[in-house]
Each structure stands twice: as C-alpha cells, then as structure tokens.
CSV table of C-alpha atoms in Angstrom, one decimal:
chain,number,residue,atom,x,y,z
J,1,UNK,CA,0.0,0.0,0.0
J,2,UNK,CA,2.8,2.4,0.9
J,3,UNK,CA,4.6,1.5,-2.3
J,4,UNK,CA,1.5,2.3,-4.4
J,5,UNK,CA,1.0,5.6,-2.6
J,6,UNK,CA,4.6,6.5,-3.2
J,7,UNK,CA,4.4,5.7,-6.9
J,8,UNK,CA,1.3,7.8,-7.2
J,9,UNK,CA,3.0,10.7,-5.5
J,10,UNK,CA,6.0,10.4,-7.8
J,11,UNK,CA,3.7,10.4,-10.9
J,12,UNK,CA,1.8,13.5,-9.5
J,13,UNK,CA,5.0,15.3,-8.9
J,14,UNK,CA,6.2,14.6,-12.5
J,15,UNK,CA,2.9,15.9,-13.9
J,16,UNK,CA,3.0,19.1,-11.8
J,17,UNK,CA,6.6,19.7,-12.9
J,18,UNK,CA,5.6,19.3,-16.6
J,19,UNK,CA,2.7,21.7,-16.2
J,20,UNK,CA,4.9,24.2,-14.5
J,21,UNK,CA,7.4,23.9,-17.4
J,22,UNK,CA,4.6,24.3,-19.9
J,23,UNK,CA,3.4,27.5,-18.2
J,24,UNK,CA,7.0,28.7,-18.2
J,25,UNK,CA,7.3,28.2,-21.9
J,26,UNK,CA,4.0,30.0,-22.5
J,27,UNK,CA,5.2,32.9,-20.5
J,28,UNK,CA,8.5,33.0,-22.3
J,29,UNK,CA,6.8,33.0,-25.7
J,30,UNK,CA,4.5,35.8,-24.5
J,31,UNK,CA,7.5,37.9,-23.5
J,32,UNK,CA,9.3,37.1,-26.7
J,33,UNK,CA,6.2,38.5,-28.6
J,34,UNK,CA,5.8,41.6,-26.5
J,35,UNK,CA,6.9,43.7,-29.5
J,36,UNK,CA,3.9,42.5,-31.6
J,37,UNK,CA,1.2,45.1,-31.5
J,38,UNK,CA,-2.4,44.1,-31.8
J,39,UNK,CA,-4.2,46.3,-34.3
J,40,UNK,CA,-7.9,46.8,-34.0
J,41,UNK,CA,-9.9,46.9,-37.2
J,42,UNK,CA,-11.1,50.4,-36.5
J,43,UNK,CA,-7.4,51.6,-36.4
J,44,UNK,CA,-6.8,50.6,-40.0
J,45,UNK,CA,-7.4,53.6,-42.3
J,46,UNK,CA,-9.3,53.2,-45.5
J,47,UNK,CA,-7.1,55.8,-47.1
J,48,UNK,CA,-8.1,56.8,-50.6
J,49,UNK,CA,-5.9,56.8,-53.7
J,50,UNK,CA,-5.7,60.2,-55.5
J,51,UNK,CA,-8.6,61.0,-57.8
J,52,UNK,CA,-8.2,62.9,-61.1
J,53,UNK,CA,-9.8,66.0,-59.6
J,54,UNK,CA,-7.6,65.8,-56.5
J,55,UNK,CA,-4.5,65.4,-58.7
J,56,UNK,CA,-5.5,68.4,-60.8
J,57,UNK,CA,-5.7,70.7,-57.8
J,58,UNK,CA,-2.2,69.8,-56.6
J,59,UNK,CA,0.7,72.3,-57.2
J,60,UNK,CA,4.2,71.0,-57.8
J,61,UNK,CA,5.5,72.6,-54.5
J,62,UNK,CA,2.6,70.9,-52.6
J,63,UNK,CA,3.7,67.5,-53.9
J,64,UNK,CA,7.4,68.2,-53.0
J,65,UNK,CA,6.3,69.2,-49.5
J,66,UNK,CA,4.2,66.1,-49.1
J,67,UNK,CA,7.2,63.9,-50.1
J,68,UNK,CA,9.4,65.7,-47.6
J,69,UNK,CA,6.8,65.2,-44.8
J,70,UNK,CA,6.4,61.6,-45.9
J,71,UNK,CA,10.2,61.1,-45.6
J,72,UNK,CA,10.1,62.7,-42.1
J,73,UNK,CA,7.4,60.2,-41.1
J,74,UNK,CA,9.5,57.4,-42.4
J,75,UNK,CA,12.6,58.4,-40.5
J,76,UNK,CA,10.6,58.7,-37.3
J,77,UNK,CA,8.6,55.5,-37.8
J,78,UNK,CA,5.5,57.7,-37.6
J,79,UNK,CA,3.7,55.5,-40.2
J,80,UNK,CA,0.1,55.2,-41.1
J,81,UNK,CA,-1.5,51.7,-41.1
J,82,UNK,CA,-3.4,51.5,-44.4
J,83,UNK,CA,-6.0,49.1,-45.7
J,84,UNK,CA,-4.0,47.8,-48.6
J,85,UNK,CA,-6.8,45.6,-49.9
J,86,UNK,CA,-9.1,48.6,-50.2
J,87,UNK,CA,-6.4,50.7,-51.9
J,88,UNK,CA,-5.7,47.9,-54.4
J,89,UNK,CA,-9.4,47.8,-55.3
J,90,UNK,CA,-9.7,51.5,-55.7
J,91,UNK,CA,-6.5,51.9,-57.7
J,92,UNK,CA,-7.7,49.3,-60.2
J,93,UNK,CA,-10.3,51.8,-61.3
J,94,UNK,CA,-7.7,54.3,-62.4
J,95,UNK,CA,-4.4,55.9,-61.4
J,96,UNK,CA,-3.5,59.6,-60.9
J,97,UNK,CA,-0.1,59.6,-59.1
J,98,UNK,CA,1.3,62.9,-57.8
J,99,UNK,CA,5.0,62.3,-58.8
J,100,UNK,CA,7.3,60.2,-60.8
J,101,UNK,CA,10.5,59.1,-59.1
J,102,UNK,CA,13.6,57.8,-60.9
J,103,UNK,CA,15.6,55.6,-58.4
J,104,UNK,CA,18.5,53.3,-58.5
J,105,UNK,CA,17.9,49.5,-58.7
J,106,UNK,CA,19.3,49.1,-55.1
J,107,UNK,CA,17.0,46.9,-52.9
J,108,UNK,CA,17.9,49.0,-49.9
J,109,UNK,CA,16.0,52.0,-51.2
J,110,UNK,CA,12.3,51.1,-51.0
J,111,UNK,CA,11.0,54.2,-52.7
J,112,UNK,CA,7.3,54.1,-51.7
J,113,UNK,CA,8.3,53.4,-48.1
J,114,UNK,CA,10.9,56.1,-48.0
J,115,UNK,CA,8.2,58.7,-48.8
J,116,UNK,CA,5.5,56.9,-46.8
J,117,UNK,CA,3.4,56.7,-49.9
J,118,UNK,CA,0.8,54.1,-50.7
J,119,UNK,CA,-0.5,52.3,-53.7
J,120,UNK,CA,-1.5,54.6,-56.6
J,121,UNK,CA,0.4,57.7,-55.3
J,122,UNK,CA,3.7,57.4,-57.2
J,123,UNK,CA,5.2,56.4,-60.5
J,124,UNK,CA,8.5,54.7,-59.8
J,125,UNK,CA,11.1,54.0,-62.4
J,126,UNK,CA,14.2,52.0,-61.4
J,127,UNK,CA,17.5,51.5,-63.2
J,128,UNK,CA,21.0,50.9,-61.8
J,129,UNK,CA,22.7,54.3,-61.1
J,130,UNK,CA,19.5,56.2,-61.7
J,131,UNK,CA,20.7,57.0,-65.2
J,132,UNK,CA,18.7,58.7,-68.0
J,133,UNK,CA,17.9,57.0,-71.3
J,134,UNK,CA,15.2,57.2,-73.9
J,135,UNK,CA,13.0,54.7,-72.1
J,136,UNK,CA,13.2,56.6,-68.8
J,137,UNK,CA,12.5,59.9,-70.5
J,138,UNK,CA,9.5,58.4,-72.3
J,139,UNK,CA,8.2,57.1,-69.0
J,140,UNK,CA,8.6,60.5,-67.4
J,141,UNK,CA,6.8,62.2,-70.2
J,142,UNK,CA,4.0,59.7,-69.9
J,143,UNK,CA,3.7,60.2,-66.2
J,144,UNK,CA,3.6,64.0,-66.4
J,145,UNK,CA,2.1,64.9,-69.8
J,146,UNK,CA,-0.4,62.0,-70.1
J,147,UNK,CA,-1.1,61.0,-66.5
J,148,UNK,CA,-0.8,64.4,-64.7
J,149,UNK,CA,2.1,63.9,-62.3
J,150,UNK,CA,3.3,67.2,-60.9
J,151,UNK,CA,6.9,66.4,-59.9
J,152,UNK,CA,9.9,64.6,-61.3
J,153,UNK,CA,12.4,63.4,-58.7
J,154,UNK,CA,15.8,61.9,-59.5
J,155,UNK,CA,16.8,59.9,-56.4
J,156,UNK,CA,20.3,58.8,-55.9
J,157,UNK,CA,21.7,57.1,-52.7
J,158,UNK,CA,24.8,56.7,-50.7
J,159,UNK,CA,27.1,53.7,-51.2
J,160,UNK,CA,25.8,53.2,-54.8
J,161,UNK,CA,27.3,50.1,-56.3
J,162,UNK,CA,26.9,51.4,-59.9
J,163,UNK,CA,28.7,54.6,-59.0
J,164,UNK,CA,31.6,52.7,-57.4
J,165,UNK,CA,31.8,50.5,-60.4
J,166,UNK,CA,31.9,53.6,-62.7
J,167,UNK,CA,34.7,55.0,-60.6
J,168,UNK,CA,36.6,51.7,-60.9
J,169,UNK,CA,36.1,51.6,-64.7
J,170,UNK,CA,34.4,48.2,-64.5
J,171,UNK,CA,33.8,46.5,-67.8
J,172,UNK,CA,31.3,43.6,-67.9
J,173,UNK,CA,28.8,42.8,-70.6
J,174,UNK,CA,26.0,45.3,-70.9
J,175,UNK,CA,26.9,46.8,-67.6
J,176,UNK,CA,29.8,48.5,-69.4
J,177,UNK,CA,27.4,50.7,-71.5
J,178,UNK,CA,25.4,51.5,-68.4
J,179,UNK,CA,28.4,52.7,-66.4
J,180,UNK,CA,29.5,54.9,-69.3
J,181,UNK,CA,26.5,57.1,-68.5
J,182,UNK,CA,27.9,57.7,-65.0
J,183,UNK,CA,31.4,58.6,-66.2
J,184,UNK,CA,30.6,62.3,-66.8
J,185,UNK,CA,29.7,62.5,-63.1
J,186,UNK,CA,33.0,60.9,-62.1
J,187,UNK,CA,35.0,63.3,-64.3
J,188,UNK,CA,33.0,66.3,-63.0
J,189,UNK,CA,33.4,65.3,-59.4
J,190,UNK,CA,37.2,64.7,-59.7
J,191,UNK,CA,37.6,68.3,-61.0
J,192,UNK,CA,36.5,69.8,-57.7
J,193,UNK,CA,37.2,67.0,-55.2
J,194,UNK,CA,40.1,67.3,-52.7
J,195,UNK,CA,41.2,63.9,-51.6
J,196,UNK,CA,41.5,60.4,-52.9
J,197,UNK,CA,39.2,60.0,-55.9
J,198,UNK,CA,38.7,56.3,-55.2
J,199,UNK,CA,35.7,54.0,-54.8
J,200,UNK,CA,37.0,53.1,-51.4
J,201,UNK,CA,36.6,56.8,-50.3
J,202,UNK,CA,33.0,57.3,-49.2
J,203,UNK,CA,33.3,61.1,-49.5
J,204,UNK,CA,34.3,60.8,-53.2
J,205,UNK,CA,31.5,58.2,-53.9
J,206,UNK,CA,29.0,60.7,-52.3
J,207,UNK,CA,30.4,63.5,-54.5
J,208,UNK,CA,30.0,61.5,-57.6
J,209,UNK,CA,26.5,60.4,-56.5
J,210,UNK,CA,25.4,64.0,-56.0
J,211,UNK,CA,26.9,65.1,-59.4
J,212,UNK,CA,25.2,62.1,-61.1
J,213,UNK,CA,21.8,63.3,-59.9
J,214,UNK,CA,22.5,66.9,-61.0
J,215,UNK,CA,23.7,65.8,-64.4
J,216,UNK,CA,20.6,63.6,-64.8
J,217,UNK,CA,18.4,66.6,-64.2
J,218,UNK,CA,20.3,68.6,-66.8
J,219,UNK,CA,19.9,65.7,-69.3
J,220,UNK,CA,16.2,65.5,-68.7
J,221,UNK,CA,15.9,69.2,-69.5
J,222,UNK,CA,18.1,69.0,-72.6
J,223,UNK,CA,16.6,65.8,-74.1
J,224,UNK,CA,12.9,66.3,-73.2
J,225,UNK,CA,11.3,69.4,-74.7
J,226,UNK,CA,8.0,68.3,-73.3
J,227,UNK,CA,9.2,68.2,-69.7
J,228,UNK,CA,11.3,71.3,-70.1
J,229,UNK,CA,8.2,73.2,-71.3
J,230,UNK,CA,6.1,71.9,-68.5
J,231,UNK,CA,8.6,73.0,-66.0
J,232,UNK,CA,8.9,76.5,-67.6
J,233,UNK,CA,5.1,76.9,-67.4
J,234,UNK,CA,5.1,75.8,-63.7
J,235,UNK,CA,3.1,72.7,-64.4
J,236,UNK,CA,5.8,70.4,-62.9
J,237,UNK,CA,9.0,70.6,-60.9
J,238,UNK,CA,12.1,68.6,-61.7
J,239,UNK,CA,14.3,68.1,-58.6
J,240,UNK,CA,16.9,65.8,-57.3
J,241,UNK,CA,17.6,64.1,-54.0
J,242,UNK,CA,20.0,61.6,-52.3
J,243,UNK,CA,19.0,59.0,-49.8
J,244,UNK,CA,21.1,58.6,-46.7
J,245,UNK,CA,21.4,54.8,-46.0
J,246,UNK,CA,22.1,55.3,-42.3
J,247,UNK,CA,19.3,57.7,-41.4
J,248,UNK,CA,16.7,57.1,-44.1
J,249,UNK,CA,16.6,60.8,-44.8
J,250,UNK,CA,16.4,62.2,-48.3
J,251,UNK,CA,18.4,65.4,-48.9
J,252,UNK,CA,16.7,67.3,-51.7
J,253,UNK,CA,18.4,69.4,-54.4
J,254,UNK,CA,15.9,72.1,-55.5
C-alpha cells in the first residue's frame, strides 16, 4: 500500500513539474512576442488613392512638401496603417499619381516606403545608377504629360554600387554601357574634389552620386522638350535628392 502511494506521489510530482514547465514556456513565448502590436480593425485607415480631380488641384510645390513630410514620417517611424486591400481595389479603377521618381535599382531603397506613400500615389522607375535613357524619358513624359504627375524626382543614394563600379572603370557585358552614362559625373566630381578620388573613399563616392543626380536633371531638360516646357510653365517641378542609407533621410536638391 505504501509502495502504491509512493508511486502515485511520484507520478503526480512529475505531472505538476511538466505543467509548470509548460506554463513557463508559454510565459517565455509571451515575453518574446511583446513587440507584436495588436491592431484593432477600427485603427486601420481606408485611405483613398488620389482621384483625377484631386491630382489636378495639386501644385508641384505641394507635392514636394508632401514627399518631404512623408520622408520625415518614415525616418521617425511615424507611419500610417493602411487598408492595402481597399487601396488595391480603388487603384484598379484608375491611377492619378502625384509624382514620378527615378531611383537606383538598389534593394535597400524602398521608394514608396521612404516617402511613406501608398498604392497609386507614385510612379517609380528603377535602373542601376538612376541613369537617364530614352525609355526613362518616355516614361517620365507619360507620367507627367499624359497622367498628370506634378513632380519629377531623380533619387540617388549613398554607397551606390553602380557609382563605385563607374569610378573603378568596371567592364562587364551590358553593364559597361550603363556605367559609361555615369562617367561624366565621375569626371566632373574629380575636377573639384580634394582627396582620394577612389571608390574606397565614401566622400568621393558621395560627391559622384550628387553630381550624377544633378547631371541627370540637366539631361532631362536637354533631351525632353516636353518636360522642359512643362517646368517652364510651372506645371511640374524637376528636382533631385540623395537617400542617406544610415538615417533614411532624403536630402533634396531644389
């Protein structure tokens, strides 16, 4: 009888220990997930995409200021929770973006996120080194002249691999032709740069990146009479900017 009682006691102790361990695991998991925020349905905004009438009333400077504010929100994590499904549905009925942005191919520069912008608000063109070619110009003309975008932004970024490759004179397949479009920026930056004009020097890479953006704007104006005329009439603005990889901030060239 004593032996049976002892065995039952041991089994009970094992079960209690297992339950305690299970509760401990649950608590640990709960702590590990403390950074997960529960979002109530009423907190999700049904934010509207721009309509044709809303786009028409925007001034280029208004669009620029909205992009600046969106970037501030991005850098401060002051982000709006949007009902993406609803935006997708509404955007399918038509698109009237406020700006067209030419960005580098770099995966570390999520353009819509950088400007805290949702579906249907921006045209985004991407190509390594944010270079200008006929296809990009045609896309910009379509965005502005046909679809009513009010701003053209050429967006470069720090630590650009294409810029570094252009500085190093890399030759590889079709990349060679692409990098030749960045060479004028390398030459121009060297003329006024004091220091080592090398891809290993972040300051020089930044100088070339800045110059590459500025030369891209000049090329847009010289090769697209449509965009040049629209800017001269105040219908659009053409500006440049550089994305800071460390802070997420975009420095605008106006």
